[in-house]
Amino acid sequence: MAIQIIGGPLPNIPWEDRPAGAHGVVWRSVRNPIIPRDLLPTSNSIFNSAVVPYKGAFAGVFRCDDTARNMQLHAGRSQDGITWKLEPERIHFACKNTDCDCAEVNRWVYGYDPRVVWIEDRYYVTWCNWFHGPTIGVGYTYDFETFYQLENAFLPFNRNGVLFPRRINGKYAMLSRPSDNGHTPFGDIFYSESPDMHYWGNHRYVFGTANGWQSTKVGAGPIPIETSEGWLLIYHGVLTSCNGFVYSAGVALLDLDQPWKVIARSRHYIISPQTLYECVGDTPNVVFPCAALCDAATGRLAIYYGGADTVVALAFGYVEELIDFARRDSLV
Ligand code: BMA
């Protein structure tokens, strides 16, 4: 491989070779959807979820909307990254931060679209957390059994808070997408940093909408992947059609030291809603990636995404090919 991926080997990454004749830069698992909407007896839908390698297997935080249509987060485990066992009870965050006013911050109303990342000594979780509307909740766990909640990162309204997997210039770093209290018809990606995972500032503009599939709004997807070429960011982009929003995903390359500087950005989507489980469900025409496993030894990537706000699906690709895709015909 000409490029270098910063990260460990992941020999047990879920994987299927590119099918003969497939011309896309990513391809779907033949086992999709890997998590059905009713995996839990109480769930209406399970989608937009985050997974990480954990103790030689896999663990994650899953968006499970229940049959009352409450948006909840559940922990889950898997041996192979494909067959998942989810906790029937939602995550109840404990408060461990002495600066944190538990009564205020820990008042659970809803949580959705989680991301999970290992930073230094623990797994951090960010999610879209109710605080008089949606904003970015932050918590952490060591074992996917006990979860602790920190202060919300931002004022409402905000969505798609995605942490970088290490400090950048000594600071924790997060992408987010300021929004409104509804089905936001706008949205650009911003960068913020924090010395302590508590106070966030030094906000920078990363990028906004562009023509076509990303013309209404954009938001960060999985945790950015560090490479010798820059941070590889998979993001979602939304187009407004005569039938409503259409969610696709693309790829960008951000500067390693100043990630608000965009090195390359795909003009074309890497995946758009085309299969039945992406086009038919509670919200038609949505692919929404929230996690990616990466094997730094081979460059293999397994991308987890929500299909039609109903199920979890998996797609595969190679980091090097995604970087090429972002650079080829780049918007910047
Ligand atoms: C966004 C979020 C996502 C969802 C998407 C499409 O605003 O609510 O959870 O997948 O809309 O409905």
Short mmCIF file of C-alpha atoms and ligand atoms in Angstrom, two decimals:
data_model
loop_
_atom_site.label_atom_id
_atom_site.label_comp_id
_atom_site.label_asym_id
_atom_site.label_seq_id
_atom_site.Cartn_x
_atom_site.Cartn_y
_atom_site.Cartn_z
CA MET A 1 0.00 0.00 0.00
CA ALA A 2 1.33 3.41 -0.94
CA ILE A 3 -0.58 5.19 1.79
CA GLN A 4 -0.26 4.56 5.50
CA ILE A 5 -3.21 4.00 7.84
CA ILE A 6 -2.62 4.89 11.48
CA GLY A 7 -4.20 2.15 13.55
CA GLY A 8 -3.89 -1.46 14.51
CA PRO A 9 -4.54 -4.61 12.54
CA LEU A 10 -8.07 -6.02 12.75
CA PRO A 11 -7.79 -9.50 11.23
CA ASN A 12 -11.35 -10.44 12.27
CA ILE A 13 -12.96 -7.43 10.56
CA PRO A 14 -16.25 -8.44 8.89
CA TRP A 15 -15.42 -8.77 5.20
CA GLU A 16 -16.70 -9.83 1.81
CA ASP A 17 -14.66 -9.42 -1.37
CA ARG A 18 -15.93 -7.05 -4.02
CA PRO A 19 -18.40 -9.00 -6.14
CA ALA A 20 -17.45 -9.56 -9.76
CA GLY A 21 -18.86 -6.77 -11.89
CA ALA A 22 -19.40 -4.34 -8.99
CA HIS A 23 -18.17 -0.93 -10.12
CA GLY A 24 -18.85 1.19 -7.01
CA VAL A 25 -16.09 2.24 -4.60
CA VAL A 26 -18.05 0.49 -1.83
CA TRP A 27 -20.23 -2.61 -2.03
CA ARG A 28 -23.00 -3.94 0.22
CA SER A 29 -22.95 -7.07 2.36
CA VAL A 30 -24.97 -9.95 0.92
CA ARG A 31 -26.23 -10.42 4.49
CA ASN A 32 -27.91 -7.01 4.65
CA PRO A 33 -29.70 -5.91 6.63
CA ILE A 34 -27.50 -7.42 9.34
CA ILE A 35 -29.74 -6.18 12.17
CA PRO A 36 -33.50 -6.42 11.64
CA ARG A 37 -35.85 -3.83 13.07
CA ASP A 38 -37.29 -6.23 15.65
CA LEU A 39 -34.11 -7.81 17.05
CA LEU A 40 -35.38 -6.68 20.44
CA PRO A 41 -39.00 -7.56 21.25
CA THR A 42 -39.51 -3.92 22.27
CA SER A 43 -37.97 -2.33 19.17
CA ASN A 44 -39.76 -0.64 16.32
CA SER A 45 -36.47 -0.07 14.50
CA ILE A 46 -32.69 -0.38 15.03
CA PHE A 47 -30.46 1.81 12.86
CA ASN A 48 -27.79 4.58 12.82
CA SER A 49 -25.57 2.71 15.29
CA ALA A 50 -21.90 2.64 16.29
CA VAL A 51 -19.56 -0.33 16.73
CA VAL A 52 -15.90 -0.75 17.76
CA PRO A 53 -13.45 -3.62 18.21
CA TYR A 54 -13.63 -4.83 21.82
CA LYS A 55 -11.55 -7.52 23.53
CA GLY A 56 -10.95 -9.54 20.37
CA ALA A 57 -14.64 -9.24 19.39
CA PHE A 58 -16.96 -6.25 18.92
CA ALA A 59 -19.16 -3.97 21.01
CA GLY A 60 -21.34 -1.01 20.25
CA VAL A 61 -24.06 1.47 21.07
CA PHE A 62 -27.25 1.08 19.09
CA ARG A 63 -30.11 3.37 18.30
CA CYS A 64 -33.24 1.42 19.15
CA ASP A 65 -36.53 3.23 18.77
CA ASP A 66 -39.12 1.38 20.83
CA THR A 67 -42.68 0.60 19.82
CA ALA A 68 -43.83 3.81 21.48
CA ARG A 69 -41.32 5.48 19.08
CA ASN A 70 -39.06 6.68 21.90
CA MET A 71 -35.47 7.06 20.67
CA GLN A 72 -33.17 5.08 22.98
CA LEU A 73 -29.55 3.88 23.14
CA HIS A 74 -28.77 0.22 23.89
CA ALA A 75 -25.39 -1.49 24.36
CA GLY A 76 -24.58 -4.56 22.27
CA ARG A 77 -21.97 -7.26 21.75
CA SER A 78 -20.93 -9.43 18.84
CA GLN A 79 -18.33 -12.11 18.18
CA ASP A 80 -18.12 -11.48 14.44
CA GLY A 81 -19.45 -7.92 13.95
CA ILE A 82 -22.44 -9.25 12.05
CA THR A 83 -24.62 -11.16 14.49
CA TRP A 84 -25.41 -8.89 17.42
CA LYS A 85 -26.86 -9.38 20.86
CA LEU A 86 -28.34 -6.17 22.26
CA GLU A 87 -29.16 -5.39 25.87
CA PRO A 88 -32.95 -5.38 26.27
CA GLU A 89 -32.74 -2.41 28.68
CA ARG A 90 -31.59 0.99 27.42
CA ILE A 91 -28.35 2.55 28.65
CA HIS A 92 -28.80 4.50 31.88
CA PHE A 93 -25.91 6.95 32.12
CA ALA A 94 -24.35 7.47 35.54
CA CYS A 95 -22.80 10.80 36.48
CA LYS A 96 -19.19 10.70 37.61
CA ASN A 97 -17.91 14.13 36.68
CA THR A 98 -17.75 16.32 39.77
CA ASP A 99 -18.38 19.43 37.64
CA CYS A 100 -21.52 17.94 36.21
CA ASP A 101 -24.96 18.79 37.55
CA CYS A 102 -26.53 15.34 37.29
CA ALA A 103 -30.07 16.45 37.82
CA GLU A 104 -29.81 18.78 34.84
CA VAL A 105 -27.59 16.90 32.42
CA ASN A 106 -28.68 13.37 33.21
CA ARG A 107 -32.36 14.05 32.64
CA TRP A 108 -32.94 11.47 29.94
CA VAL A 109 -35.57 12.36 27.38
CA TYR A 110 -34.16 10.81 24.21
CA GLY A 111 -30.88 9.83 22.58
CA TYR A 112 -30.10 8.86 19.00
CA ASP A 113 -27.45 8.49 16.29
CA PRO A 114 -24.54 7.44 18.59
CA ARG A 115 -20.84 7.39 17.69
CA VAL A 116 -18.23 5.47 19.71
CA VAL A 117 -14.45 5.94 19.75
CA TRP A 118 -11.48 4.74 21.79
CA ILE A 119 -9.42 7.71 23.01
CA GLU A 120 -6.44 7.16 25.29
CA ASP A 121 -7.98 4.97 28.01
CA ARG A 122 -11.70 4.56 27.40
CA TYR A 123 -14.51 4.44 24.88
CA TYR A 124 -16.22 7.78 24.42
CA VAL A 125 -19.81 7.95 23.23
CA THR A 126 -21.38 10.98 21.59
CA TRP A 127 -25.01 11.10 20.56
CA CYS A 128 -27.83 13.42 19.76
CA ASN A 129 -29.13 14.15 23.25
CA TRP A 130 -32.28 15.97 24.31
CA PHE A 131 -31.53 19.17 26.16
CA HIS A 132 -34.53 21.38 25.39
CA GLY A 133 -34.10 20.10 21.87
CA PRO A 134 -31.32 18.11 20.24
CA THR A 135 -27.68 18.76 21.11
CA ILE A 136 -24.49 16.70 21.49
CA GLY A 137 -24.36 14.42 24.53
CA VAL A 138 -20.96 13.07 25.66
CA GLY A 139 -20.25 10.05 27.83
CA TYR A 140 -17.82 7.21 28.23
CA THR A 141 -17.51 3.58 29.20
CA TYR A 142 -14.73 1.12 29.91
CA ASP A 143 -16.74 -2.06 29.54
CA PHE A 144 -20.01 -1.36 27.67
CA GLU A 145 -21.84 -2.16 30.88
CA THR A 146 -21.51 1.03 32.94
CA PHE A 147 -21.76 4.30 31.05
CA TYR A 148 -20.96 7.73 32.50
CA GLN A 149 -22.32 11.00 31.22
CA LEU A 150 -20.43 14.29 30.93
CA GLU A 151 -21.71 17.77 30.17
CA ASN A 152 -23.32 18.28 26.78
CA ALA A 153 -20.70 19.59 24.36
CA PHE A 154 -22.79 22.38 22.85
CA LEU A 155 -25.91 24.48 23.22
CA PRO A 156 -28.97 23.22 21.38
CA PHE A 157 -29.58 22.74 18.54
CA ASN A 158 -26.89 20.45 17.20
CA ARG A 159 -26.54 16.96 15.72
CA ASN A 160 -23.90 14.58 14.39
CA GLY A 161 -21.21 15.13 17.03
CA VAL A 162 -18.23 13.03 15.92
CA LEU A 163 -15.00 12.87 17.95
CA PHE A 164 -11.55 12.43 16.41
CA PRO A 165 -9.75 9.33 17.74
CA ARG A 166 -6.89 11.29 19.32
CA ARG A 167 -6.04 14.75 20.57
CA ILE A 168 -5.02 17.17 17.83
CA ASN A 169 -2.44 19.75 18.88
CA GLY A 170 -3.07 18.67 22.48
CA LYS A 171 -6.85 19.13 22.36
CA TYR A 172 -9.79 16.76 21.99
CA ALA A 173 -11.48 17.48 18.69
CA MET A 174 -15.06 17.11 17.48
CA LEU A 175 -17.05 17.70 14.33
CA SER A 176 -20.69 18.71 14.66
CA ARG A 177 -23.58 20.09 12.66
CA PRO A 178 -25.55 22.99 14.20
CA SER A 179 -29.22 22.52 13.36
CA ASP A 180 -32.74 23.54 14.30
CA ASN A 181 -35.33 21.80 16.45
CA GLY A 182 -37.04 20.04 13.54
CA HIS A 183 -36.12 18.30 10.31
CA THR A 184 -33.45 20.90 9.62
CA PRO A 185 -33.42 22.06 5.97
CA PHE A 186 -29.79 23.29 6.21
CA GLY A 187 -26.52 22.17 7.75
CA ASP A 188 -22.75 22.60 7.53
CA ILE A 189 -19.99 20.73 9.36
CA PHE A 190 -17.99 22.59 12.04
CA TYR A 191 -14.88 21.68 14.06
CA SER A 192 -14.46 22.41 17.79
CA GLU A 193 -11.78 21.59 20.31
CA SER A 194 -11.59 21.03 24.06
CA PRO A 195 -8.75 20.75 26.59
CA ASP A 196 -10.78 18.49 28.88
CA MET A 197 -13.85 17.00 27.08
CA HIS A 198 -15.91 19.56 29.00
CA TYR A 199 -15.41 23.06 27.59
CA TRP A 200 -15.57 23.29 23.80
CA GLY A 201 -14.42 26.23 21.69
CA ASN A 202 -12.13 27.50 18.91
CA HIS A 203 -14.90 26.63 16.47
CA ARG A 204 -13.94 26.37 12.82
CA TYR A 205 -15.98 25.93 9.64
CA VAL A 206 -15.16 22.72 7.77
CA PHE A 207 -17.53 22.46 4.82
CA GLY A 208 -21.11 22.96 3.74
CA THR A 209 -23.45 21.90 1.00
CA ALA A 210 -22.61 21.37 -2.66
CA ASN A 211 -24.54 20.47 -5.78
CA GLY A 212 -26.63 17.36 -6.17
CA TRP A 213 -26.81 14.63 -3.51
CA GLN A 214 -25.35 16.96 -0.85
CA SER A 215 -27.30 20.13 -1.71
CA THR A 216 -29.53 20.47 1.40
CA LYS A 217 -27.22 19.59 4.31
CA VAL A 218 -24.15 17.56 5.26
CA GLY A 219 -23.06 15.88 8.50
CA ALA A 220 -20.10 13.85 9.71
CA GLY A 221 -20.59 10.08 9.81
CA PRO A 222 -18.13 7.57 11.31
CA ILE A 223 -15.10 8.52 13.43
CA PRO A 224 -12.46 9.95 11.03
CA ILE A 225 -9.68 7.53 10.06
CA GLU A 226 -6.09 8.79 10.32
CA THR A 227 -3.91 8.20 7.27
CA SER A 228 -0.65 9.56 5.91
CA GLU A 229 -2.79 11.59 3.43
CA GLY A 230 -5.05 13.22 6.03
CA TRP A 231 -8.18 12.33 8.01
CA LEU A 232 -10.54 10.22 5.95
CA LEU A 233 -14.09 11.39 6.71
CA ILE A 234 -17.18 9.56 5.53
CA TYR A 235 -20.14 11.94 5.75
CA HIS A 236 -23.79 12.05 4.81
CA GLY A 237 -25.29 14.48 2.37
CA VAL A 238 -28.95 15.26 1.83
CA LEU A 239 -30.88 16.22 -1.27
CA THR A 240 -34.46 17.50 -1.20
CA SER A 241 -36.60 15.68 -3.74
CA CYS A 242 -40.29 16.14 -4.49
CA ASN A 243 -40.89 13.31 -1.98
CA GLY A 244 -38.66 14.67 0.80
CA PHE A 245 -35.07 14.24 1.95
CA VAL A 246 -32.74 11.68 0.33
CA TYR A 247 -29.69 10.70 2.44
CA SER A 248 -26.52 9.50 0.65
CA ALA A 249 -22.89 9.34 1.78
CA GLY A 250 -19.63 10.70 0.43
CA VAL A 251 -16.02 10.96 1.47
CA ALA A 252 -13.59 13.79 2.27
CA LEU A 253 -9.96 14.15 3.24
CA LEU A 254 -9.14 16.67 6.02
CA ASP A 255 -5.77 18.15 7.00
CA LEU A 256 -4.14 16.18 9.84
CA ASP A 257 -3.15 19.18 11.99
CA GLN A 258 -5.90 21.59 10.95
CA PRO A 259 -8.85 19.33 10.15
CA TRP A 260 -11.08 22.27 9.19
CA LYS A 261 -8.93 22.50 6.04
CA VAL A 262 -10.43 20.26 3.37
CA ILE A 263 -7.85 18.59 1.13
CA ALA A 264 -10.31 16.72 -1.09
CA ARG A 265 -14.04 16.00 -1.22
CA SER A 266 -16.01 13.71 -3.44
CA ARG A 267 -18.32 15.25 -6.01
CA HIS A 268 -20.07 11.87 -6.32
CA TYR A 269 -21.66 9.81 -3.56
CA ILE A 270 -20.04 6.56 -2.46
CA ILE A 271 -23.44 5.05 -1.59
CA SER A 272 -27.02 6.21 -2.04
CA PRO A 273 -30.38 4.61 -1.19
CA GLN A 274 -31.00 1.99 -3.86
CA THR A 275 -31.91 -1.31 -2.22
CA LEU A 276 -35.28 -2.19 -0.72
CA TYR A 277 -33.99 -1.88 2.88
CA GLU A 278 -32.61 1.60 2.11
CA CYS A 279 -35.67 2.82 0.21
CA VAL A 280 -38.51 1.27 2.21
CA GLY A 281 -38.91 1.72 5.94
CA ASP A 282 -39.98 4.33 8.48
CA THR A 283 -38.10 7.04 6.58
CA PRO A 284 -37.70 6.07 2.93
CA ASN A 285 -34.46 6.72 1.02
CA VAL A 286 -31.89 6.97 3.79
CA VAL A 287 -28.38 5.59 4.09
CA PHE A 288 -26.78 6.96 7.25
CA PRO A 289 -23.26 5.72 8.20
CA CYS A 290 -22.33 6.07 11.88
CA ALA A 291 -19.34 3.73 12.23
CA ALA A 292 -16.50 2.11 10.30
CA LEU A 293 -14.14 -0.67 11.33
CA CYS A 294 -10.72 -0.53 9.72
CA ASP A 295 -7.97 -3.12 9.38
CA ALA A 296 -4.84 -0.98 9.05
CA ALA A 297 -2.86 -4.00 7.83
CA THR A 298 -4.95 -4.53 4.68
CA GLY A 299 -6.83 -1.23 4.32
CA ARG A 300 -10.15 -3.06 4.57
CA LEU A 301 -13.07 -0.99 5.79
CA ALA A 302 -16.47 -2.20 7.07
CA ILE A 303 -18.98 0.66 7.13
CA TYR A 304 -22.07 0.36 9.36
CA TYR A 305 -25.05 2.41 8.27
CA GLY A 306 -28.74 2.80 8.97
CA GLY A 307 -31.16 1.83 6.18
CA ALA A 308 -34.39 3.84 5.86
CA ASP A 309 -34.30 4.66 9.61
CA THR A 310 -35.27 1.03 10.22
CA VAL A 311 -32.37 -1.47 10.04
CA VAL A 312 -28.56 -1.67 10.29
CA ALA A 313 -26.65 -2.56 7.13
CA LEU A 314 -23.00 -3.09 6.24
CA ALA A 315 -20.88 -2.04 3.26
CA PHE A 316 -17.24 -2.72 2.43
CA GLY A 317 -14.42 -0.82 0.77
CA TYR A 318 -10.70 -0.08 0.85
CA VAL A 319 -9.30 3.03 2.56
CA GLU A 320 -6.89 3.67 -0.32
CA GLU A 321 -9.69 3.50 -2.90
CA LEU A 322 -11.84 5.90 -0.87
CA ILE A 323 -8.97 8.37 -0.70
CA ASP A 324 -8.53 8.07 -4.47
CA PHE A 325 -12.27 8.57 -4.89
CA ALA A 326 -12.21 11.78 -2.81
CA ARG A 327 -9.25 13.12 -4.78
CA ARG A 328 -10.51 12.17 -8.20
CA ASP A 329 -12.83 14.87 -9.47
CA SER A 330 -12.57 16.61 -6.05
CA LEU A 331 -14.84 19.54 -5.21
CA VAL A 332 -11.88 21.46 -3.73
C1 BMA B 1 -31.86 12.99 10.72
C2 BMA B 1 -31.73 12.15 11.97
C3 BMA B 1 -31.32 10.74 11.59
C4 BMA B 1 -32.19 10.19 10.49
C5 BMA B 1 -32.33 11.16 9.37
C6 BMA B 1 -33.28 10.70 8.30
O1 BMA B 1 -32.30 14.28 11.04
O2 BMA B 1 -32.96 12.11 12.64
O3 BMA B 1 -31.45 9.93 12.71
O4 BMA B 1 -31.63 8.99 10.00
O5 BMA B 1 -32.76 12.41 9.84
O6 BMA B 1 -34.58 10.61 8.80
#
